[in-house]
Amino acid sequence: MRKSHPLRRVVLATAATVSGVVLLLSLKPSTDPDAAQAAGAGAGAAQEAAQGGAGAVVSGTMTGDAAQTQYGAVQVRITVVENKITKAEAVQAPKGGTSTQKTELAVPKLNAAVVARQSANIDTVSGATYTSEGYKKSLQSAIDKANASAGASQGSGSAQAAGTFTGDAAQTQYGVVQVRITVAGGKITKAEAVQAPKGGTSDQKTQLSVPKLNQEAVAAGTADIDSVSGATYTSEGYKKSLQSALDKAKAGKGSSSGSGNAGGSSSGSSAGSSGSAGAAQAKTVTGSVEQTQYGPVQVRITVAGGKITKAEAVQAPKGGTSDQKTQLSVPKLNQEAVAAGSADIDSVSGATYTSEGYKKSLQSALDKAGV
């Protein structure tokens, strides 16, 4: 039998090895996780939340951080339903001169691209580069918040904490709008405007729009609600502040203890340090100073176990009839605050300004305490 030449055997072995490597490479998954991450930095809320494991499902409205551009701020809000982005919109975009035209050209295209791609990895619109880049930055921030909600909601059944949350004050052309919501069981059970435009026709528009907006917020459970005709500026301010309150509620869920206590991070941390879920360390928190027509009001509360155990006014109007009104109202307000455990208390008749200032400062203290 003719023997194979040694060099020929080496060539055949090398060829077989190369063939095997090629075959292995051909079987590699078509989607490289590292490449996908580089291309889409957090792709859609749907994909990332699912990858988060434990069947985390996200639904809700998330507003990204405002991204500053050379021509103005861009801020994006997305609506997520069962881990899919169903709607994207710019709640802020550059305006004035040619910026208005570029915004009208770019934003609808960017909105459509987000829903189609489910990611912030979308193309820049030609002729609106700065707006597009700002849009994508804010969009990624909104997606990150959606993913954070997915992580917070695992094992909890809800992406929102129970309690009362006050949104940031939103400036409008006619005045400030600020919304406070009460959340229970992951749902908005009450919405109210703690600040709204006043004076002249603004009073009528506020009385017309706010009750409707409150109802819409509770019904929708999100800030994706319709503006009230004839009160556009108030409606937009309301929705911005409402979204801020919702964001705080979701953040509160992440910091609250697993026991369901509405006391937030304070109860969680104290329980951990003491080794007992029921051993909550008391702490004292002072609210913001609220200016009223007759002088400043500032409230300080003591919180233990997620409840207000003491409330007092460290500042209140003084001088003349103000002394009488303060002596009349503050003790009642202190008692009401402890009894209600929230800033949702009645004003004292005859001391309306002091009462309103008290409630605003009280809510500020509650927000700081995480109650």
mmCIF file of C-alpha atoms in Angstrom:
data_model
loop_
_atom_site.group_PDB
_atom_site.id
_atom_site.type_symbol
_atom_site.label_atom_id
_atom_site.label_comp_id
_atom_site.label_asym_id
_atom_site.label_seq_id
_atom_site.Cartn_x
_atom_site.Cartn_y
_atom_site.Cartn_z
ATOM 1 C CA MET A 1 0.000 0.000 0.000
ATOM 2 C CA ARG A 2 1.260 3.404 -0.892
ATOM 3 C CA LYS A 3 2.069 5.523 2.167
ATOM 4 C CA SER A 4 0.856 9.118 2.447
ATOM 5 C CA HIS A 5 3.522 11.711 2.334
ATOM 6 C CA PRO A 6 4.007 13.437 5.777
ATOM 7 C CA LEU A 7 3.645 16.922 4.282
ATOM 8 C CA ARG A 8 0.343 15.912 2.731
ATOM 9 C CA ARG A 9 -0.966 14.733 6.113
ATOM 10 C CA VAL A 10 -0.056 18.061 7.676
ATOM 11 C CA VAL A 11 -1.894 19.958 4.958
ATOM 12 C CA LEU A 12 -5.011 17.804 5.357
ATOM 13 C CA ALA A 13 -5.011 18.224 9.153
ATOM 14 C CA THR A 14 -4.667 21.966 8.839
ATOM 15 C CA ALA A 15 -7.524 22.107 6.358
ATOM 16 C CA ALA A 16 -9.738 20.094 8.685
ATOM 17 C CA THR A 17 -8.958 22.412 11.606
ATOM 18 C CA VAL A 18 -9.774 25.497 9.553
ATOM 19 C CA SER A 19 -13.043 23.921 8.404
ATOM 20 C CA GLY A 20 -14.005 23.207 12.001
ATOM 21 C CA VAL A 21 -13.328 26.770 13.093
ATOM 22 C CA VAL A 22 -15.371 28.132 10.185
ATOM 23 C CA LEU A 23 -18.244 25.841 11.148
ATOM 24 C CA LEU A 24 -18.166 26.991 14.762
ATOM 25 C CA LEU A 25 -18.170 30.621 13.722
ATOM 26 C CA SER A 26 -21.110 30.008 11.444
ATOM 27 C CA LEU A 27 -23.085 28.710 14.420
ATOM 28 C CA LYS A 28 -22.446 31.788 16.607
ATOM 29 C CA PRO A 29 -25.675 33.673 17.444
ATOM 30 C CA SER A 30 -26.388 36.420 14.947
ATOM 31 C CA THR A 31 -26.839 38.989 17.716
ATOM 32 C CA ASP A 32 -23.673 39.759 19.627
ATOM 33 C CA PRO A 33 -24.648 41.094 23.080
ATOM 34 C CA ASP A 34 -21.621 43.368 23.219
ATOM 35 C CA ALA A 35 -22.277 44.768 19.762
ATOM 36 C CA ALA A 36 -25.953 45.262 20.536
ATOM 37 C CA GLN A 37 -25.096 47.155 23.693
ATOM 38 C CA ALA A 38 -22.714 49.432 21.850
ATOM 39 C CA ALA A 39 -25.265 50.105 19.131
ATOM 40 C CA GLY A 40 -28.239 50.765 21.308
ATOM 41 C CA ALA A 41 -27.242 51.756 24.862
ATOM 42 C CA GLY A 42 -30.145 50.326 26.648
ATOM 43 C CA ALA A 43 -32.397 49.616 23.771
ATOM 44 C CA GLY A 44 -36.085 49.743 24.508
ATOM 45 C CA ALA A 45 -37.799 49.472 27.826
ATOM 46 C CA ALA A 46 -39.456 46.326 26.515
ATOM 47 C CA GLN A 47 -36.202 44.505 25.836
ATOM 48 C CA GLU A 48 -34.256 45.661 28.887
ATOM 49 C CA ALA A 49 -37.056 45.126 31.354
ATOM 50 C CA ALA A 50 -37.502 41.596 30.040
ATOM 51 C CA GLN A 51 -33.778 40.970 30.361
ATOM 52 C CA GLY A 52 -34.007 42.202 33.935
ATOM 53 C CA GLY A 53 -35.499 38.853 34.773
ATOM 54 C CA ALA A 54 -38.241 37.751 37.155
ATOM 55 C CA GLY A 55 -40.877 38.717 34.583
ATOM 56 C CA ALA A 56 -40.650 42.426 35.414
ATOM 57 C CA VAL A 57 -43.434 44.235 33.549
ATOM 58 C CA VAL A 58 -43.455 47.995 33.174
ATOM 59 C CA SER A 59 -46.426 50.150 32.212
ATOM 60 C CA GLY A 60 -46.679 53.872 32.698
ATOM 61 C CA THR A 61 -45.413 57.244 31.560
ATOM 62 C CA MET A 62 -41.802 58.289 32.066
ATOM 63 C CA THR A 63 -40.366 61.735 31.415
ATOM 64 C CA GLY A 64 -36.676 62.018 30.643
ATOM 65 C CA ASP A 65 -34.372 64.683 31.991
ATOM 66 C CA ALA A 66 -34.347 67.934 30.053
ATOM 67 C CA ALA A 67 -31.373 68.035 27.672
ATOM 68 C CA GLN A 68 -29.938 71.473 26.999
ATOM 69 C CA THR A 69 -29.014 72.239 23.397
ATOM 70 C CA GLN A 70 -27.567 75.244 21.629
ATOM 71 C CA TYR A 71 -31.080 76.382 20.729
ATOM 72 C CA GLY A 72 -33.039 75.412 23.822
ATOM 73 C CA ALA A 73 -34.094 72.514 26.036
ATOM 74 C CA VAL A 74 -35.462 69.211 24.746
ATOM 75 C CA GLN A 75 -37.397 66.870 27.022
ATOM 76 C CA VAL A 76 -39.045 63.618 25.989
ATOM 77 C CA ARG A 77 -41.890 61.674 27.567
ATOM 78 C CA ILE A 78 -42.650 58.065 26.669
ATOM 79 C CA THR A 79 -45.650 55.882 27.374
ATOM 80 C CA VAL A 80 -44.825 52.239 28.067
ATOM 81 C CA VAL A 81 -47.426 49.462 27.996
ATOM 82 C CA GLU A 82 -46.258 46.007 29.062
ATOM 83 C CA ASN A 83 -42.623 46.798 28.291
ATOM 84 C CA LYS A 84 -43.260 48.374 24.895
ATOM 85 C CA ILE A 85 -43.002 52.043 24.022
ATOM 86 C CA THR A 86 -46.402 52.911 22.568
ATOM 87 C CA LYS A 87 -45.979 56.676 22.414
ATOM 88 C CA ALA A 88 -43.184 59.242 22.437
ATOM 89 C CA GLU A 89 -43.539 63.015 22.582
ATOM 90 C CA ALA A 90 -41.444 66.089 23.226
ATOM 91 C CA VAL A 91 -42.795 68.057 26.173
ATOM 92 C CA GLN A 92 -40.082 70.650 25.580
ATOM 93 C CA ALA A 93 -38.368 71.601 22.329
ATOM 94 C CA PRO A 94 -36.620 74.689 20.908
ATOM 95 C CA LYS A 95 -38.954 77.510 19.874
ATOM 96 C CA GLY A 96 -38.700 80.859 18.159
ATOM 97 C CA GLY A 97 -37.554 81.827 14.665
ATOM 98 C CA THR A 98 -36.166 78.958 12.613
ATOM 99 C CA SER A 99 -36.110 76.746 15.717
ATOM 100 C CA THR A 100 -39.898 76.407 15.541
ATOM 101 C CA GLN A 101 -39.675 75.163 11.955
ATOM 102 C CA LYS A 102 -36.912 72.700 12.791
ATOM 103 C CA THR A 103 -38.856 71.409 15.786
ATOM 104 C CA GLU A 104 -41.987 70.911 13.678
ATOM 105 C CA LEU A 105 -39.880 69.088 11.101
ATOM 106 C CA ALA A 106 -37.867 66.893 13.451
ATOM 107 C CA VAL A 107 -40.005 65.962 16.448
ATOM 108 C CA PRO A 108 -42.773 64.012 14.620
ATOM 109 C CA LYS A 109 -40.109 61.975 12.816
ATOM 110 C CA LEU A 110 -38.207 61.315 16.030
ATOM 111 C CA ASN A 111 -41.396 60.305 17.838
ATOM 112 C CA ALA A 112 -42.270 57.809 15.112
ATOM 113 C CA ALA A 113 -38.733 56.423 15.046
ATOM 114 C CA VAL A 114 -38.797 55.748 18.797
ATOM 115 C CA VAL A 115 -41.964 53.681 18.592
ATOM 116 C CA ALA A 116 -40.602 51.803 15.570
ATOM 117 C CA ARG A 117 -37.132 51.103 17.011
ATOM 118 C CA GLN A 118 -38.031 50.778 20.717
ATOM 119 C CA SER A 119 -34.699 52.389 21.475
ATOM 120 C CA ALA A 120 -32.777 55.650 21.695
ATOM 121 C CA ASN A 121 -30.634 54.372 18.850
ATOM 122 C CA ILE A 122 -32.484 56.387 16.203
ATOM 123 C CA ASP A 123 -31.269 58.466 13.287
ATOM 124 C CA THR A 124 -30.681 62.183 13.562
ATOM 125 C CA VAL A 125 -33.054 64.265 11.446
ATOM 126 C CA SER A 126 -31.187 66.153 8.757
ATOM 127 C CA GLY A 127 -31.267 69.902 9.335
ATOM 128 C CA ALA A 128 -32.126 69.516 13.039
ATOM 129 C CA THR A 129 -28.982 67.978 14.469
ATOM 130 C CA TYR A 130 -28.961 69.742 17.838
ATOM 131 C CA THR A 131 -32.649 69.060 18.464
ATOM 132 C CA SER A 132 -32.190 65.411 17.471
ATOM 133 C CA GLU A 133 -29.210 64.884 19.772
ATOM 134 C CA GLY A 134 -31.000 66.533 22.691
ATOM 135 C CA TYR A 135 -34.062 64.421 21.962
ATOM 136 C CA LYS A 136 -32.059 61.204 22.058
ATOM 137 C CA LYS A 137 -30.369 62.124 25.342
ATOM 138 C CA SER A 138 -33.665 62.875 27.045
ATOM 139 C CA LEU A 139 -35.221 59.767 25.501
ATOM 140 C CA GLN A 140 -32.444 57.576 26.901
ATOM 141 C CA SER A 141 -33.053 59.121 30.316
ATOM 142 C CA ALA A 142 -36.747 58.203 30.073
ATOM 143 C CA ILE A 143 -35.870 54.644 29.050
ATOM 144 C CA ASP A 144 -33.455 54.392 31.973
ATOM 145 C CA LYS A 145 -36.264 55.439 34.320
ATOM 146 C CA ALA A 146 -38.524 52.776 32.809
ATOM 147 C CA ASN A 147 -35.844 50.167 33.392
ATOM 148 C CA ALA A 148 -35.345 51.379 36.952
ATOM 149 C CA SER A 149 -39.079 50.975 37.505
ATOM 150 C CA ALA A 150 -38.819 47.402 36.265
ATOM 151 C CA GLY A 151 -36.169 46.656 38.857
ATOM 152 C CA ALA A 152 -38.137 48.349 41.616
ATOM 153 C CA SER A 153 -41.352 46.555 40.752
ATOM 154 C CA GLN A 154 -39.921 43.006 40.926
ATOM 155 C CA GLY A 155 -41.490 41.172 43.815
ATOM 156 C CA SER A 156 -43.572 44.163 44.796
ATOM 157 C CA GLY A 157 -46.474 44.012 42.354
ATOM 158 C CA SER A 158 -46.351 47.768 41.857
ATOM 159 C CA ALA A 159 -43.905 50.355 40.545
ATOM 160 C CA GLN A 160 -45.267 53.085 42.794
ATOM 161 C CA ALA A 161 -45.010 53.628 46.516
ATOM 162 C CA ALA A 162 -48.035 54.207 48.700
ATOM 163 C CA GLY A 163 -48.267 57.686 50.133
ATOM 164 C CA THR A 164 -48.608 61.331 49.154
ATOM 165 C CA PHE A 165 -46.224 62.898 46.664
ATOM 166 C CA THR A 166 -45.945 66.519 45.576
ATOM 167 C CA GLY A 167 -44.579 67.260 42.131
ATOM 168 C CA ASP A 168 -42.161 70.037 41.288
ATOM 169 C CA ALA A 169 -43.715 73.461 40.726
ATOM 170 C CA ALA A 170 -44.161 74.103 36.993
ATOM 171 C CA GLN A 171 -43.915 77.706 35.832
ATOM 172 C CA THR A 172 -46.496 78.809 33.275
ATOM 173 C CA GLN A 173 -47.203 82.087 31.516
ATOM 174 C CA TYR A 174 -49.893 82.887 34.083
ATOM 175 C CA GLY A 175 -48.406 81.492 37.263
ATOM 176 C CA VAL A 176 -47.179 78.384 39.047
ATOM 177 C CA VAL A 177 -48.902 74.997 38.934
ATOM 178 C CA GLN A 178 -48.030 72.279 41.445
ATOM 179 C CA VAL A 179 -49.762 68.934 41.822
ATOM 180 C CA ARG A 180 -49.998 66.549 44.751
ATOM 181 C CA ILE A 181 -51.145 62.948 44.377
ATOM 182 C CA THR A 182 -52.110 60.209 46.787
ATOM 183 C CA VAL A 183 -51.062 56.714 45.713
ATOM 184 C CA ALA A 184 -52.356 53.418 47.095
ATOM 185 C CA GLY A 185 -52.012 49.956 45.632
ATOM 186 C CA GLY A 186 -49.950 51.301 42.747
ATOM 187 C CA LYS A 187 -52.792 53.605 41.654
ATOM 188 C CA ILE A 188 -53.508 57.304 41.955
ATOM 189 C CA THR A 189 -56.446 57.596 44.320
ATOM 190 C CA LYS A 190 -56.452 61.378 44.574
ATOM 191 C CA ALA A 191 -54.974 64.318 42.661
ATOM 192 C CA GLU A 192 -55.105 67.987 43.560
ATOM 193 C CA ALA A 193 -53.437 71.246 42.617
ATOM 194 C CA VAL A 194 -51.738 72.795 45.633
ATOM 195 C CA GLN A 195 -50.770 75.755 43.472
ATOM 196 C CA ALA A 196 -52.513 77.165 40.399
ATOM 197 C CA PRO A 197 -52.712 80.539 38.585
ATOM 198 C CA LYS A 198 -54.791 83.162 40.375
ATOM 199 C CA GLY A 199 -56.113 86.630 39.676
ATOM 200 C CA GLY A 200 -58.390 88.001 36.947
ATOM 201 C CA THR A 201 -59.386 85.492 34.285
ATOM 202 C CA SER A 202 -56.887 83.000 35.716
ATOM 203 C CA ASP A 203 -59.299 82.294 38.577
ATOM 204 C CA GLN A 204 -61.991 81.239 36.122
ATOM 205 C CA LYS A 205 -59.630 79.092 34.083
ATOM 206 C CA THR A 206 -58.274 77.411 37.206
ATOM 207 C CA GLN A 207 -61.777 76.669 38.487
ATOM 208 C CA LEU A 208 -62.698 75.327 35.076
ATOM 209 C CA SER A 209 -59.658 73.163 34.433
ATOM 210 C CA VAL A 210 -58.266 71.840 37.710
ATOM 211 C CA PRO A 211 -61.253 69.671 38.759
ATOM 212 C CA LYS A 212 -61.264 68.087 35.287
ATOM 213 C CA LEU A 213 -57.513 67.517 35.358
ATOM 214 C CA ASN A 214 -57.750 65.967 38.820
ATOM 215 C CA GLN A 215 -60.387 63.528 37.608
ATOM 216 C CA GLU A 216 -58.386 62.692 34.483
ATOM 217 C CA ALA A 217 -55.248 62.004 36.515
ATOM 218 C CA VAL A 218 -57.062 59.520 38.744
ATOM 219 C CA ALA A 219 -58.822 57.869 35.804
ATOM 220 C CA ALA A 220 -55.723 57.574 33.603
ATOM 221 C CA GLY A 221 -53.228 56.817 36.339
ATOM 222 C CA THR A 222 -50.600 58.715 34.315
ATOM 223 C CA ALA A 223 -49.743 62.235 33.181
ATOM 224 C CA ASP A 224 -50.806 61.357 29.648
ATOM 225 C CA ILE A 225 -54.089 63.251 29.913
ATOM 226 C CA ASP A 226 -55.827 65.746 27.662
ATOM 227 C CA SER A 227 -55.443 69.496 28.100
ATOM 228 C CA VAL A 228 -58.600 71.367 29.049
ATOM 229 C CA SER A 229 -59.805 73.619 26.241
ATOM 230 C CA GLY A 230 -59.376 77.267 27.145
ATOM 231 C CA ALA A 231 -56.779 76.526 29.827
ATOM 232 C CA THR A 232 -53.845 75.216 27.816
ATOM 233 C CA TYR A 233 -51.037 76.750 29.870
ATOM 234 C CA THR A 234 -52.530 75.598 33.167
ATOM 235 C CA SER A 235 -53.100 72.118 31.731
ATOM 236 C CA GLU A 236 -49.530 71.783 30.481
ATOM 237 C CA GLY A 237 -48.127 72.978 33.805
ATOM 238 C CA TYR A 238 -50.418 70.563 35.611
ATOM 239 C CA LYS A 239 -49.220 67.627 33.533
ATOM 240 C CA LYS A 240 -45.549 68.480 34.057
ATOM 241 C CA SER A 241 -45.968 68.700 37.826
ATOM 242 C CA LEU A 242 -48.109 65.554 37.838
ATOM 243 C CA GLN A 243 -45.399 63.636 36.005
ATOM 244 C CA SER A 244 -42.870 64.862 38.542
ATOM 245 C CA ALA A 245 -45.073 63.547 41.361
ATOM 246 C CA LEU A 246 -45.405 60.197 39.605
ATOM 247 C CA ASP A 247 -41.639 59.993 39.185
ATOM 248 C CA LYS A 248 -41.222 60.636 42.911
ATOM 249 C CA ALA A 249 -43.747 57.913 43.685
ATOM 250 C CA LYS A 250 -41.792 55.434 41.583
ATOM 251 C CA ALA A 251 -38.513 56.471 43.172
ATOM 252 C CA GLY A 252 -40.147 56.120 46.574
ATOM 253 C CA LYS A 253 -41.041 52.528 45.784
ATOM 254 C CA GLY A 254 -37.412 51.697 45.281
ATOM 255 C CA SER A 255 -36.408 53.159 48.635
ATOM 256 C CA SER A 256 -39.319 51.946 50.763
ATOM 257 C CA SER A 257 -39.029 48.918 52.984
ATOM 258 C CA GLY A 258 -40.357 45.559 51.916
ATOM 259 C CA SER A 259 -42.835 45.531 54.764
ATOM 260 C CA GLY A 260 -45.215 47.857 52.960
ATOM 261 C CA ASN A 261 -44.619 50.707 55.375
ATOM 262 C CA ALA A 262 -45.211 54.045 53.694
ATOM 263 C CA GLY A 263 -42.433 55.584 55.709
ATOM 264 C CA GLY A 264 -39.979 55.207 52.853
ATOM 265 C CA SER A 265 -36.252 55.017 53.267
ATOM 266 C CA SER A 266 -36.235 56.192 56.869
ATOM 267 C CA SER A 267 -38.150 53.180 58.138
ATOM 268 C CA GLY A 268 -36.196 50.802 55.923
ATOM 269 C CA SER A 269 -32.820 52.008 57.162
ATOM 270 C CA SER A 270 -33.756 52.143 60.818
ATOM 271 C CA ALA A 271 -35.299 48.692 60.699
ATOM 272 C CA GLY A 272 -32.115 47.320 59.205
ATOM 273 C CA SER A 273 -29.943 48.904 61.885
ATOM 274 C CA SER A 274 -32.020 47.627 64.747
ATOM 275 C CA GLY A 275 -32.617 44.179 63.345
ATOM 276 C CA SER A 276 -36.372 44.518 63.700
ATOM 277 C CA ALA A 277 -38.845 45.674 61.042
ATOM 278 C CA GLY A 278 -40.969 47.353 63.674
ATOM 279 C CA ALA A 279 -38.192 49.319 65.328
ATOM 280 C CA ALA A 280 -38.268 52.614 63.423
ATOM 281 C CA GLN A 281 -36.030 55.376 64.629
ATOM 282 C CA ALA A 282 -37.701 58.753 65.084
ATOM 283 C CA LYS A 283 -36.355 61.698 63.138
ATOM 284 C CA THR A 284 -37.203 65.387 62.925
ATOM 285 C CA VAL A 285 -37.614 67.155 59.592
ATOM 286 C CA THR A 286 -38.253 70.843 58.917
ATOM 287 C CA GLY A 287 -40.263 71.932 55.892
ATOM 288 C CA SER A 288 -39.638 74.870 53.595
ATOM 289 C CA VAL A 289 -40.432 78.440 54.609
ATOM 290 C CA GLU A 290 -43.712 79.491 52.981
ATOM 291 C CA GLN A 291 -44.349 83.196 52.527
ATOM 292 C CA THR A 292 -47.931 84.324 53.149
ATOM 293 C CA GLN A 293 -49.649 87.685 52.972
ATOM 294 C CA TYR A 294 -49.083 88.152 56.707
ATOM 295 C CA GLY A 295 -45.674 86.549 57.162
ATOM 296 C CA PRO A 296 -43.702 83.289 56.809
ATOM 297 C CA VAL A 297 -44.885 79.888 57.998
ATOM 298 C CA GLN A 298 -42.550 76.947 58.570
ATOM 299 C CA VAL A 299 -43.442 73.544 59.975
ATOM 300 C CA ARG A 300 -41.318 70.947 61.707
ATOM 301 C CA ILE A 301 -42.461 67.343 62.173
ATOM 302 C CA THR A 302 -41.225 64.320 64.059
ATOM 303 C CA VAL A 303 -41.666 61.014 62.213
ATOM 304 C CA ALA A 304 -41.428 57.502 63.632
ATOM 305 C CA GLY A 305 -42.536 54.268 62.043
ATOM 306 C CA GLY A 306 -43.689 56.103 58.949
ATOM 307 C CA LYS A 307 -46.115 58.262 60.960
ATOM 308 C CA ILE A 308 -46.151 61.848 62.161
ATOM 309 C CA THR A 309 -45.861 61.785 65.927
ATOM 310 C CA LYS A 310 -45.478 65.533 66.426
ATOM 311 C CA ALA A 311 -46.033 68.707 64.371
ATOM 312 C CA GLU A 312 -45.191 72.296 65.270
ATOM 313 C CA ALA A 313 -44.829 75.655 63.580
ATOM 314 C CA VAL A 314 -41.327 77.044 64.029
ATOM 315 C CA GLN A 315 -42.385 80.200 62.189
ATOM 316 C CA ALA A 316 -45.823 81.818 61.970
ATOM 317 C CA PRO A 317 -47.237 85.325 61.324
ATOM 318 C CA LYS A 318 -46.852 87.756 64.233
ATOM 319 C CA GLY A 319 -48.002 91.239 65.174
ATOM 320 C CA GLY A 320 -51.456 92.760 65.532
ATOM 321 C CA THR A 321 -54.328 90.445 64.667
ATOM 322 C CA SER A 322 -51.832 87.918 63.281
ATOM 323 C CA ASP A 323 -50.944 86.893 66.830
ATOM 324 C CA GLN A 324 -54.545 85.966 67.533
ATOM 325 C CA LYS A 325 -54.943 84.070 64.284
ATOM 326 C CA THR A 326 -51.709 82.177 64.856
ATOM 327 C CA GLN A 327 -52.739 81.224 68.393
ATOM 328 C CA LEU A 328 -56.112 80.143 67.087
ATOM 329 C CA SER A 329 -54.980 78.134 64.077
ATOM 330 C CA VAL A 330 -51.572 76.583 64.730
ATOM 331 C CA PRO A 331 -52.558 74.240 67.606
ATOM 332 C CA LYS A 332 -55.470 72.955 65.515
ATOM 333 C CA LEU A 333 -53.283 72.485 62.469
ATOM 334 C CA ASN A 334 -50.683 70.631 64.534
ATOM 335 C CA GLN A 335 -53.321 68.238 65.815
ATOM 336 C CA GLU A 336 -54.777 67.732 62.351
ATOM 337 C CA ALA A 337 -51.358 66.956 60.899
ATOM 338 C CA VAL A 338 -50.705 64.216 63.449
ATOM 339 C CA ALA A 339 -54.211 62.784 63.109
ATOM 340 C CA ALA A 340 -54.249 62.772 59.302
ATOM 341 C CA GLY A 341 -50.628 61.780 58.812
ATOM 342 C CA SER A 342 -50.555 63.980 55.726
ATOM 343 C CA ALA A 343 -50.880 67.592 54.563
ATOM 344 C CA ASP A 344 -54.413 66.906 53.370
ATOM 345 C CA ILE A 345 -55.996 68.784 56.278
ATOM 346 C CA ASP A 346 -58.684 71.433 56.528
ATOM 347 C CA SER A 347 -57.867 75.130 56.720
ATOM 348 C CA VAL A 348 -58.815 76.843 59.959
ATOM 349 C CA SER A 349 -61.670 79.291 59.468
ATOM 350 C CA GLY A 350 -60.479 82.871 59.891
ATOM 351 C CA ALA A 351 -56.833 81.950 59.288
ATOM 352 C CA THR A 352 -56.843 80.899 55.661
ATOM 353 C CA TYR A 353 -53.451 82.313 54.675
ATOM 354 C CA THR A 354 -51.705 80.847 57.694
ATOM 355 C CA SER A 355 -53.395 77.491 57.096
ATOM 356 C CA GLU A 356 -52.359 77.352 53.437
ATOM 357 C CA GLY A 357 -48.776 78.261 54.282
ATOM 358 C CA TYR A 358 -48.768 75.656 57.038
ATOM 359 C CA LYS A 359 -49.975 72.921 54.695
ATOM 360 C CA LYS A 360 -47.387 73.744 52.039
ATOM 361 C CA SER A 361 -44.524 73.685 54.528
ATOM 362 C CA LEU A 362 -45.929 70.517 56.098
ATOM 363 C CA GLN A 363 -45.989 68.812 52.704
ATOM 364 C CA SER A 364 -42.401 69.874 52.127
ATOM 365 C CA ALA A 365 -41.407 68.262 55.422
ATOM 366 C CA LEU A 366 -43.297 65.087 54.543
ATOM 367 C CA ASP A 367 -41.533 64.906 51.183
ATOM 368 C CA LYS A 368 -38.160 65.235 52.890
ATOM 369 C CA ALA A 369 -39.085 62.552 55.397
ATOM 370 C CA GLY A 370 -40.345 60.236 52.665
ATOM 371 C CA VAL A 371 -43.750 59.848 54.296
#
